[in-house]
Structures are given as structure tokens and as C-alpha cells.
Coordinates of C-alpha atoms in Angstrom, one line a residue:
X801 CA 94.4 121.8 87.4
X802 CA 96.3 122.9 84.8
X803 CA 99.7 124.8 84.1
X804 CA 99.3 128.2 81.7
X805 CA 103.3 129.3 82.0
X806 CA 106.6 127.5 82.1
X807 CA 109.9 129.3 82.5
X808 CA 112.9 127.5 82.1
X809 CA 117.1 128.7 83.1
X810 CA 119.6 126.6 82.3
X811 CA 117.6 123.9 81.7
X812 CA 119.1 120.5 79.6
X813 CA 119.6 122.3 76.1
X814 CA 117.8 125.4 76.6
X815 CA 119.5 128.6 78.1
X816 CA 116.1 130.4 78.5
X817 CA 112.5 129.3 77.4
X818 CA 109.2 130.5 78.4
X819 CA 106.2 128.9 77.0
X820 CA 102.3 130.0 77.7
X821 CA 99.9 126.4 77.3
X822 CA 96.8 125.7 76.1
X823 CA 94.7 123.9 79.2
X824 CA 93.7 121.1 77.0
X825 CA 96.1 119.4 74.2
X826 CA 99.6 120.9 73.6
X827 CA 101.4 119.0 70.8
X828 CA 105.3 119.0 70.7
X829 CA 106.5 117.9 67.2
X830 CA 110.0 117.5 66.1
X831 CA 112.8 115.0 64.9
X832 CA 114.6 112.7 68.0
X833 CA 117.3 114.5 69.5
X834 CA 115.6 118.1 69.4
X835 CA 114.5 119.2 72.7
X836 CA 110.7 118.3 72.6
X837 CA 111.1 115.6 75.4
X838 CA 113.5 117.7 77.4
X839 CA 110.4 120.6 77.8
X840 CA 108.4 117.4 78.5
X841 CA 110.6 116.2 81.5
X842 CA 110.6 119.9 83.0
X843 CA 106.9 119.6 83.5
X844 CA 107.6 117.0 85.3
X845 CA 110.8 117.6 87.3
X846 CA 108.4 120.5 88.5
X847 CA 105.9 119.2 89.7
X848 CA 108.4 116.0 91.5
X849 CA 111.7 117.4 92.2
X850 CA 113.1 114.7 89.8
X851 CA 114.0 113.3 86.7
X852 CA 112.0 110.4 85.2
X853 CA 114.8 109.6 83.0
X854 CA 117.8 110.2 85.1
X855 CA 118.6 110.1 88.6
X856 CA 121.7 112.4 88.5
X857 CA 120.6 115.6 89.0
X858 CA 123.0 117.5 87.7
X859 CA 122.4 116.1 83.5
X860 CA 119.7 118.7 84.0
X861 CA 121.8 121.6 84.5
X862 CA 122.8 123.3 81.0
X863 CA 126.1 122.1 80.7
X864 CA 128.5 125.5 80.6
X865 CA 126.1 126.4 84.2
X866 CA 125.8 126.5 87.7
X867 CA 122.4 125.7 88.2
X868 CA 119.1 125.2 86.6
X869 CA 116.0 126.4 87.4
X870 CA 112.1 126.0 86.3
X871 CA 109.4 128.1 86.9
X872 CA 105.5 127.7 86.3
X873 CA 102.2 128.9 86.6
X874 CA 99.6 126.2 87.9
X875 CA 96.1 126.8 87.6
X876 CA 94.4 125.2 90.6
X877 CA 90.5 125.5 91.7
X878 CA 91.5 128.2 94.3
X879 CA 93.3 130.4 91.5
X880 CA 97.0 130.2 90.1
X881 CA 100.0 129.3 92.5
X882 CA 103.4 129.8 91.1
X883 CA 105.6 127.2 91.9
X884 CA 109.5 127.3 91.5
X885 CA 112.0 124.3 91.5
X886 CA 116.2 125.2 91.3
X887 CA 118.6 122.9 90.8
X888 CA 122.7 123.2 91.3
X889 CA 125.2 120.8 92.1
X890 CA 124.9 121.0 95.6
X891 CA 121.1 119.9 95.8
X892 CA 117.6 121.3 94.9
X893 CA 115.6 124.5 96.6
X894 CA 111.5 124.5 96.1
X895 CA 109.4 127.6 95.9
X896 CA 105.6 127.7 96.3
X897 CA 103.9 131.2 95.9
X898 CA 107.7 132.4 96.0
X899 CA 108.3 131.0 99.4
X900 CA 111.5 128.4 99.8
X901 CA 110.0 125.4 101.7
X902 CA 112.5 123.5 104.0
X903 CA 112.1 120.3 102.8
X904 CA 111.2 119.3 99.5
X905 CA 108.7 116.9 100.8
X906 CA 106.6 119.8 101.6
X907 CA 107.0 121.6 97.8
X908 CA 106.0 117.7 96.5
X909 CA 102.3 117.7 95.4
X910 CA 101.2 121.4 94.5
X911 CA 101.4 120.3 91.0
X912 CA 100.0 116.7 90.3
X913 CA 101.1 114.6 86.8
X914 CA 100.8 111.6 85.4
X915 CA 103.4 110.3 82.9
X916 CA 102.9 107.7 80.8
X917 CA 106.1 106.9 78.3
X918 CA 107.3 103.6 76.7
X919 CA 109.9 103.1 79.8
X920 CA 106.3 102.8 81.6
X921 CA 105.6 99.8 79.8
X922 CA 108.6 98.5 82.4
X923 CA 106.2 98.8 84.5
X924 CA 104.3 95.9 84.0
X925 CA 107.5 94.0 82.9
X926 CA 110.7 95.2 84.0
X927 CA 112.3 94.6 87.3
X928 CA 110.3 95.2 91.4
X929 CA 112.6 97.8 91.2
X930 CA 110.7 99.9 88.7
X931 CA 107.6 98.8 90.1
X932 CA 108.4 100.0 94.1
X933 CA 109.6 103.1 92.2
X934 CA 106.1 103.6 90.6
X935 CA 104.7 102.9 93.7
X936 CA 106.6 105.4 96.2
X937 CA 106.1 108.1 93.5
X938 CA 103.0 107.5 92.9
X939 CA 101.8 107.4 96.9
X940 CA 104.5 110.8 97.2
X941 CA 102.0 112.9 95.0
X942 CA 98.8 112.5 96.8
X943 CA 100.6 112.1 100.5
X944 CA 103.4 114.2 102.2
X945 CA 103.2 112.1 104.6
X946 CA 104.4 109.2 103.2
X947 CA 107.2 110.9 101.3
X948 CA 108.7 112.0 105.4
X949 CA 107.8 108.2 106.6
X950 CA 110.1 107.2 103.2
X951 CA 112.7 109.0 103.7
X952 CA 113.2 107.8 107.8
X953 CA 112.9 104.3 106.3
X954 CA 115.9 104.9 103.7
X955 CA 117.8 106.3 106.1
X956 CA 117.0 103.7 108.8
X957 CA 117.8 100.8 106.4
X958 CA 121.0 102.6 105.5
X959 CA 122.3 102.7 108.9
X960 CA 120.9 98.6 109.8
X961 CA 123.3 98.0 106.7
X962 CA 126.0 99.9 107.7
X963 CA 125.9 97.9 111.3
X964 CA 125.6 94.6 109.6
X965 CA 128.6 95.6 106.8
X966 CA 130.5 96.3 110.0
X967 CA 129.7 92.7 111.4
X968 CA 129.8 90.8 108.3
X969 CA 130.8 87.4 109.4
X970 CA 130.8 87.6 113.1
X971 CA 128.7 85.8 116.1
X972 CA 127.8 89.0 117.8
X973 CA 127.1 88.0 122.0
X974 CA 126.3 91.2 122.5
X975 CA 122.6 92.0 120.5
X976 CA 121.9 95.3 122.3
X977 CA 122.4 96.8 119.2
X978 CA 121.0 94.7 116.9
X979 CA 117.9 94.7 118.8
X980 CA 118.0 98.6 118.9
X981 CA 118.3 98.9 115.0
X982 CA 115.9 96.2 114.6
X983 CA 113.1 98.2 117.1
X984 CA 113.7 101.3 115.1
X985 CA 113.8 99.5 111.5
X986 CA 110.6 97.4 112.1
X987 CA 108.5 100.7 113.2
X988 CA 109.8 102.3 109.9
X989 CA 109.2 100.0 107.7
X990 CA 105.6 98.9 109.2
X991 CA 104.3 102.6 108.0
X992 CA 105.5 102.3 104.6
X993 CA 104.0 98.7 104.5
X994 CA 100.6 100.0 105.4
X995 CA 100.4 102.5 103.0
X996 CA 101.5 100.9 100.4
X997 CA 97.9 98.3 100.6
X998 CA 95.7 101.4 101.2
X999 CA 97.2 103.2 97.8
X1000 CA 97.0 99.2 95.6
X1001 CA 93.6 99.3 97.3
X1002 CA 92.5 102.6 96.2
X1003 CA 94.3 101.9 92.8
X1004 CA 92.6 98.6 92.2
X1005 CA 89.1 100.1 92.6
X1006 CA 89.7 102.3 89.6
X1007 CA 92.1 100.0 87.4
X1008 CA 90.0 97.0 87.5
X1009 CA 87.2 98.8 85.4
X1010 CA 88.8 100.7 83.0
X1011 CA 91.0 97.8 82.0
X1012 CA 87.3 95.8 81.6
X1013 CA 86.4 98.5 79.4
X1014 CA 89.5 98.7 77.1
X1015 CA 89.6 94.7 76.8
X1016 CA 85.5 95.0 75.7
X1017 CA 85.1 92.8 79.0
X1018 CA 87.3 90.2 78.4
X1019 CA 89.6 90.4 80.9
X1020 CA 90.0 91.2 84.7
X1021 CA 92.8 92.8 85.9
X1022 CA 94.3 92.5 89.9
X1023 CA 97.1 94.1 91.4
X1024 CA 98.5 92.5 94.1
X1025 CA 101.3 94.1 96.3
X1026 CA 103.4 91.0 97.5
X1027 CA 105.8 91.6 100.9
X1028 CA 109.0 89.4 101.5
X1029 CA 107.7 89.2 104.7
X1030 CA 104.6 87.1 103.4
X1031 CA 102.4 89.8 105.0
X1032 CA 99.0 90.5 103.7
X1033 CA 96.3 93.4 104.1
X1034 CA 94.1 92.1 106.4
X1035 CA 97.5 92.4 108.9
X1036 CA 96.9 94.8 111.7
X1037 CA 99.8 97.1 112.5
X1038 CA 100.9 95.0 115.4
X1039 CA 100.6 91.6 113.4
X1040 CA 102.9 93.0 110.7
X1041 CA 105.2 94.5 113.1
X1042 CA 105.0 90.4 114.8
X1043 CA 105.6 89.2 111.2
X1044 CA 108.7 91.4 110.7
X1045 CA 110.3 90.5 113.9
X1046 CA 109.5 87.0 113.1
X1047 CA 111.3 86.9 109.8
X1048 CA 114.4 89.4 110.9
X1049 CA 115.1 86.8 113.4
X1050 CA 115.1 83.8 110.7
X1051 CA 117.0 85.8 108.4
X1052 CA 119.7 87.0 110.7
X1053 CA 122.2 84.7 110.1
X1054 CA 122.1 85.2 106.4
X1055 CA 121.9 88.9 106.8
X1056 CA 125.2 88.4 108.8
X1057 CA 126.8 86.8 106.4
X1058 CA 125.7 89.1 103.6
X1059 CA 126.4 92.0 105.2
X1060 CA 123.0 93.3 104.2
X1061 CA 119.5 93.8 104.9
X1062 CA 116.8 90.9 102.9
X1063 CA 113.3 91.5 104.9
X1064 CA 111.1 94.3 104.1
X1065 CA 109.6 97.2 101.8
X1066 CA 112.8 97.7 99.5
X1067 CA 112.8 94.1 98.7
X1068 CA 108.6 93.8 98.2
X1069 CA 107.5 93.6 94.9
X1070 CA 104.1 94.2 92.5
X1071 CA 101.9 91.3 90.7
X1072 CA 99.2 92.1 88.2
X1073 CA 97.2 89.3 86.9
X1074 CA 94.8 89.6 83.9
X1075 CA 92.2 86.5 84.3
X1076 CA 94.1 85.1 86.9
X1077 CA 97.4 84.9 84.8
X1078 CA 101.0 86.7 86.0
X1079 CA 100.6 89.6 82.9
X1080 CA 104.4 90.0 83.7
X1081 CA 105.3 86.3 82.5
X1082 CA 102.3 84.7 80.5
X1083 CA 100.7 88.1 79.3
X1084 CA 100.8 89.0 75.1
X1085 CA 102.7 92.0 74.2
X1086 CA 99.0 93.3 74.1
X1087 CA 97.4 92.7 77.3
X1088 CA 100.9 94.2 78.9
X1089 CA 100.4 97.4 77.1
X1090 CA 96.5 97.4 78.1
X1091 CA 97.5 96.7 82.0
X1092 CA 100.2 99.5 81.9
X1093 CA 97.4 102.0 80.2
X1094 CA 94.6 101.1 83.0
X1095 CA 97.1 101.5 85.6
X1096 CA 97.7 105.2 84.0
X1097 CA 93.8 106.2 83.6
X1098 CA 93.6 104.8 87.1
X1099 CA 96.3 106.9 88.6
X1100 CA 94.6 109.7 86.8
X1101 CA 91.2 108.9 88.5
X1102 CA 93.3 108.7 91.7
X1103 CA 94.8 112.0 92.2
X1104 CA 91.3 113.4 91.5
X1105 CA 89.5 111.4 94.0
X1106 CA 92.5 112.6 96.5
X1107 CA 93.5 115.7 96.0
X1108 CA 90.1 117.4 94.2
X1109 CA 91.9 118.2 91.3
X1110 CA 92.4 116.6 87.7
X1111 CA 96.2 116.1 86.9
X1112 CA 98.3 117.1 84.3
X1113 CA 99.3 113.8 81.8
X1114 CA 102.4 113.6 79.8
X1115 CA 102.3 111.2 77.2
X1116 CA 105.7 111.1 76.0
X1117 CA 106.2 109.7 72.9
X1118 CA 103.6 106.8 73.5
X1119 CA 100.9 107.2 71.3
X1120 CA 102.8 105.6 68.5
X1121 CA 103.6 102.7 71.1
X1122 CA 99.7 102.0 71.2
X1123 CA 97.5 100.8 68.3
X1124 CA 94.3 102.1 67.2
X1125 CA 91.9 101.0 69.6
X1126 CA 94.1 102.0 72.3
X1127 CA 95.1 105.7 71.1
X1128 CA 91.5 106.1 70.9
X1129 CA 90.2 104.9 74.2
X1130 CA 93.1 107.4 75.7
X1131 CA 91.8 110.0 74.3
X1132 CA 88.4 109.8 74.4
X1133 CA 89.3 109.5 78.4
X1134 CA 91.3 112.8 78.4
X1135 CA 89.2 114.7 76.1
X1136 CA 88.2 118.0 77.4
X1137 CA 88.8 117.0 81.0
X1138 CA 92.9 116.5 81.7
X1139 CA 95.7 118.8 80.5
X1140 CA 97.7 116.6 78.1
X1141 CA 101.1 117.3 77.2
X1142 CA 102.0 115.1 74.2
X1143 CA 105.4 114.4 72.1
X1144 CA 105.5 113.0 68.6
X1145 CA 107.8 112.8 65.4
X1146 CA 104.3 113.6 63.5
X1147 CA 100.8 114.1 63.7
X1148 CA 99.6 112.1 61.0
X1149 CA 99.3 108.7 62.3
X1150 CA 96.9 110.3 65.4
X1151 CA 93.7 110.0 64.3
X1152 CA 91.0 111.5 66.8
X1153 CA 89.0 114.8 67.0
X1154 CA 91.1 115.4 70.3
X1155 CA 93.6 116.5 68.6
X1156 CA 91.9 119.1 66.7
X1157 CA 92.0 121.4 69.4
X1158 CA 95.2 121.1 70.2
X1159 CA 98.0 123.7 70.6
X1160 CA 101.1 122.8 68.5
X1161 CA 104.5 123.3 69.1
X1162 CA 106.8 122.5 66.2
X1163 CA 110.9 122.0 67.8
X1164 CA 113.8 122.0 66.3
X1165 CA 117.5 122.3 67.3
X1166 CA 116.0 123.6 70.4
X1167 CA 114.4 126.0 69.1
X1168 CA 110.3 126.2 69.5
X1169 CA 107.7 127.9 67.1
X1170 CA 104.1 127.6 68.0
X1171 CA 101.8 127.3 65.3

């Protein structure tokens, strides 16, 4: 898979744009604060329906418009699908093969990527926040399915929190309701539970090697997805739903109190351990960057084993955050094989054959010469 056309309306700083791509390296080079990362985050509001620097949706709208929209041409096994993502105030409208779908859960996943920037790096050590982010988008690309089941959970958790805000501090003798919300959140949040050990499952099989083979061997990388609820893997659907029940019911008073829900999926969290050893806490600077890097190849590996088709990855601005050894083994990994969008303040510190063949795309004031 690859993408040969982007179109862009209204977009951040650019009032119109259209760019044709090579479908191997395509360089963006320019100063900070010159548009290169906004055609970078395009490619990959495209292909997700959102931002992975902002979650207000109207910063991408040029700012003297009404809406924003980006266009593209994706090269796919079975020939090129256009795909067509608009955005206004009021919400965003997807297109595939200039159809409007109804839900954007539907327009998700036509156009896999993979981005890898130094926010990633958060990751590995930032807050569960960023990692059950990493983990829901991640799951989204290769599974509709999860991204409806998702969305029923959010809006079921909304509306358990809304009925304990409303009770905060009472002794409820009536639990009808309680026991209603509870029935519907448990069911909700069981399916999101479940997938989320298949997908670490899947995602362990193909970070554990690569991060062997960027350590030379010397280290061992497992992911572990840790619940709240103390629920593990081997949990059938019924024993988790058990589990859940179990733990509502011990956390009811303080949820009463709180006004707020504390079991389940928005409050599980991510653990990698390199030899044993919480990365996150005891992990070098180093082995952080090499565990966020194999968790990147990995999702790579991933989406090809699920969907048939190799992703698009954006490296943005991230090959100066990795040293020699690691810039290389990224790109010998790519080489030939993955589309690779990649933004830089300069060339000269990149080192490898890779980039040889690549397109480059010199930007400045928002303006873009190819050269």
C-alpha cells in the first residue's frame, strides 16, 4: 500500500496543495515552524480521522475557513481507491471511492499508517493515558469492529458517570438502576477487554524479536497489558464478566462517594519489561528508545499480517532522536518494502543508502519545491 496523490483545502497553513509521492522514501526538509510536519500530520488525519498532535479538530481548519478537507490517492493490491476526509466545525464527513460513509468507523482503515515521532517515545514513558491511546488506535486500524464496540463503551461509561455524579454521596435503597447500568457497562467493557489481549498477543509475537535483534540479543522485551480489575488472558468471557461484577461491587461505595467510575478498560494500563525490568521506571534512556522502535516495526509487521497490506510510516522528525545504530536498523527494515514519509531540518546527519532513492521535498514558509 502506498499513497501516489494528496490534495489538501484549507488545511493548517496551506490554502491549496497537491503533492504526487514517490512509493518509497519522500523526504520533507525545512526549518521548524514551516509547514513540513503539517503535510506530515495530513497523511495521517487521512488515513484516522484525527490529529496525532491535537484533539481539537477545528486547529486544522485554515484559520480565515469553514472547513478543511484532504484528499488522496492510495495505491492498494486491488488498484487505487480514492479516499476523502472533510473537516468543519460541526464534525467530520469520510469519502471512500467518492461515497460518504455514515459513520466514520466505517471510512477508518482503507489507508493503514504507522507513525513514529519523538511524542512516541511517551509511549514507553509517559502516562496509561498515552498508552490506552496507542492501544485503541492501534486495534481501530486493523478492526472496525472494535472502533463500534469503543465507542458503546465511551458512551456507556459516560452515562454510569452521569448516574453516579447524580448520586454522589447518597445510600441509594433502590439499586434497580444501578444494577441496570452495571449489566449494560460490564457487557461493554468485557469486549473491549478481550481484544485488547488478542491485539498485545499478536503484538508481542512480532515485538519480542525485532527488539532481540536491535539489542544484538541482549535483551528480551514483554508487553504486558495490566486490567484494574486484576484480570488476566487466560479469563474466559464469563470469568471476566464474574471478575468485573466482583470488583464494581467492592468499589461501589467509593465510586459513590467520587461520583465516578474506577473499575475497567479506561483505567487499565500497559507494562513493558526488557529482562524482566519495568523499561518505564528502571530502563536507560536507551533501552526506552529501543522498546518504543520495536513496538513500531512490530505494528508495522502487524497491519501486514492483518490486513494483507504493508503500511505507510511516518517518521516525523525522529531520525535525529535515534543514534546510529538505530537509524540504521530502521532503515534497513523499511528499505524497499514500506512507503516512508520522513521530516528533517537536514539530510546530512542520515547516513544510509535508503535515502538515496528518495524523493525530496524542500519547504519553506509553506511553500513546497520538489527537487
Amino acid at each position: 500500500m502506498y499513497i501516489e496523490q494528496i490534495k489538501l483545502t484549507n488545511y493548517r497553513n496551506y490554502d491549496a496543495l497537491a503533492l504526487n509521492f514517490s512509493p518509497k522514501i519522500n523526504v520533507f526538509i525545512g526549518e521548524n515552524a514551516q509547514g513540513k510536519t503539517n503535510v506530515m500530520e495530513s497523511i495521517y488525519v487521512l488515513a484516522m480521522a484525527k490529529s496525532h498532535r491535537t484533539t481539537n479538530d477545528k486547529e486544522l481548519i485554515r484559520w480565515d475557513s469553514d472547513y478543511g478537507k484532504i484528499e488522496g490517492a492510495v495505491k492498494k493490491r486491488h488498484g487505487i481507491l480514492p479516499i476523502e476526509l472533510t473537516i468543519t466545525k460541526k464534525g467530520k464527513k469520510g469519502k471512500i471511492n467518492h461515497i460518504e460513509q455514515s459513520r466514520l468507523s466505517h471510512y477508518i482503515g482503507q489507508m493503514n499508517v504507522v507513525m513514529f515521532a519523538p511524542e512516541d517515545l511517551n509511549v514507553v514513558k509517559g502516562s496509561p493515558q498515552i498508552r490506552r491511546r496507542f492501544i485503541d488506535m492501534e486495534i481501530g486500524q486493523i478492526s472496525p469492529v472494535y472502533l463500534h464496540d469503543l465507542l458503546t463503551f465511551q458512551k456507556v461509561l459516560k452515562q454510569r458517570n452521569h448516574f453516579l455524579k447524580m448520586n454522589q454521596g447518597k445510600s441509594l435503597s433502590n439499586d434497580v438502576m444501578y444494577e441496570v447500568y452495571n449489566e449494560q457497562y460490564i457487557h461493554a467493557a468485557t469486549q473491549i477487554i478481550r481484544k485488547r489481549f488478542q491485539f498485545m498477543d499478536l503484538l508481542q509475537e512480532w515485538a519480542e524479536p525485532i527488539h532481540a535483534g536491535i539489542s544484538q540479543g541482549k535483551e528480551t522485551l514483554v508487553i504486558k497489558y495490566r486490567t484494574v480489575a486484576g484480570i488476566e488472558k487466560e479469563h474466559s468471557t464469563s470469568e471476566i464478566e464474574n471478575t468485573l461484577h466482583q470488583k464494581l461491587i467492592e468499589a461501589r461505595e467509593r465510586e459513590f462517594d467520587r461520583g465516578v467510575t474506577l473499575v475497567g478498560p479506561h483505567r487499565d494500563d500497559l507494562q513493558f519489561l526488557v529482562n524482566g525490568y519495568d523499561v518505564q521506571t528502571y530502563g536507560s534512556q536507551g533501552q526506552q528508545r529501543t522498546t518504543a522502535l520495536s513496538l513500531k516495526l512490530a505494528e508495522i509487521e502487524l497491519i501486514k499480517q492483518e490486513t494483507n497490506e504493508t503500511p505507510i510510516l511516518l517518521l516525523d522528525d525522529v531520525l535525529s532522536e535515534l543514534d546510529d545504530y538505530r537509524q540504521s536498523h530502521l532503515l534497513n527494515t523499511i528499505q524497499g518494502e514500506v512507503q516512508t514519509f520522513v521530516t528533517t531540518t537536514s539530510v546530512e546527519g542520515i547516513h544510509h543508502e535508503t535515502m538515496e532513492q528518495a524523493q525530496l521535498f524542500h519547504v519553506k514558509q509553506g511553500a513546497i519545491e520538489r527537487s
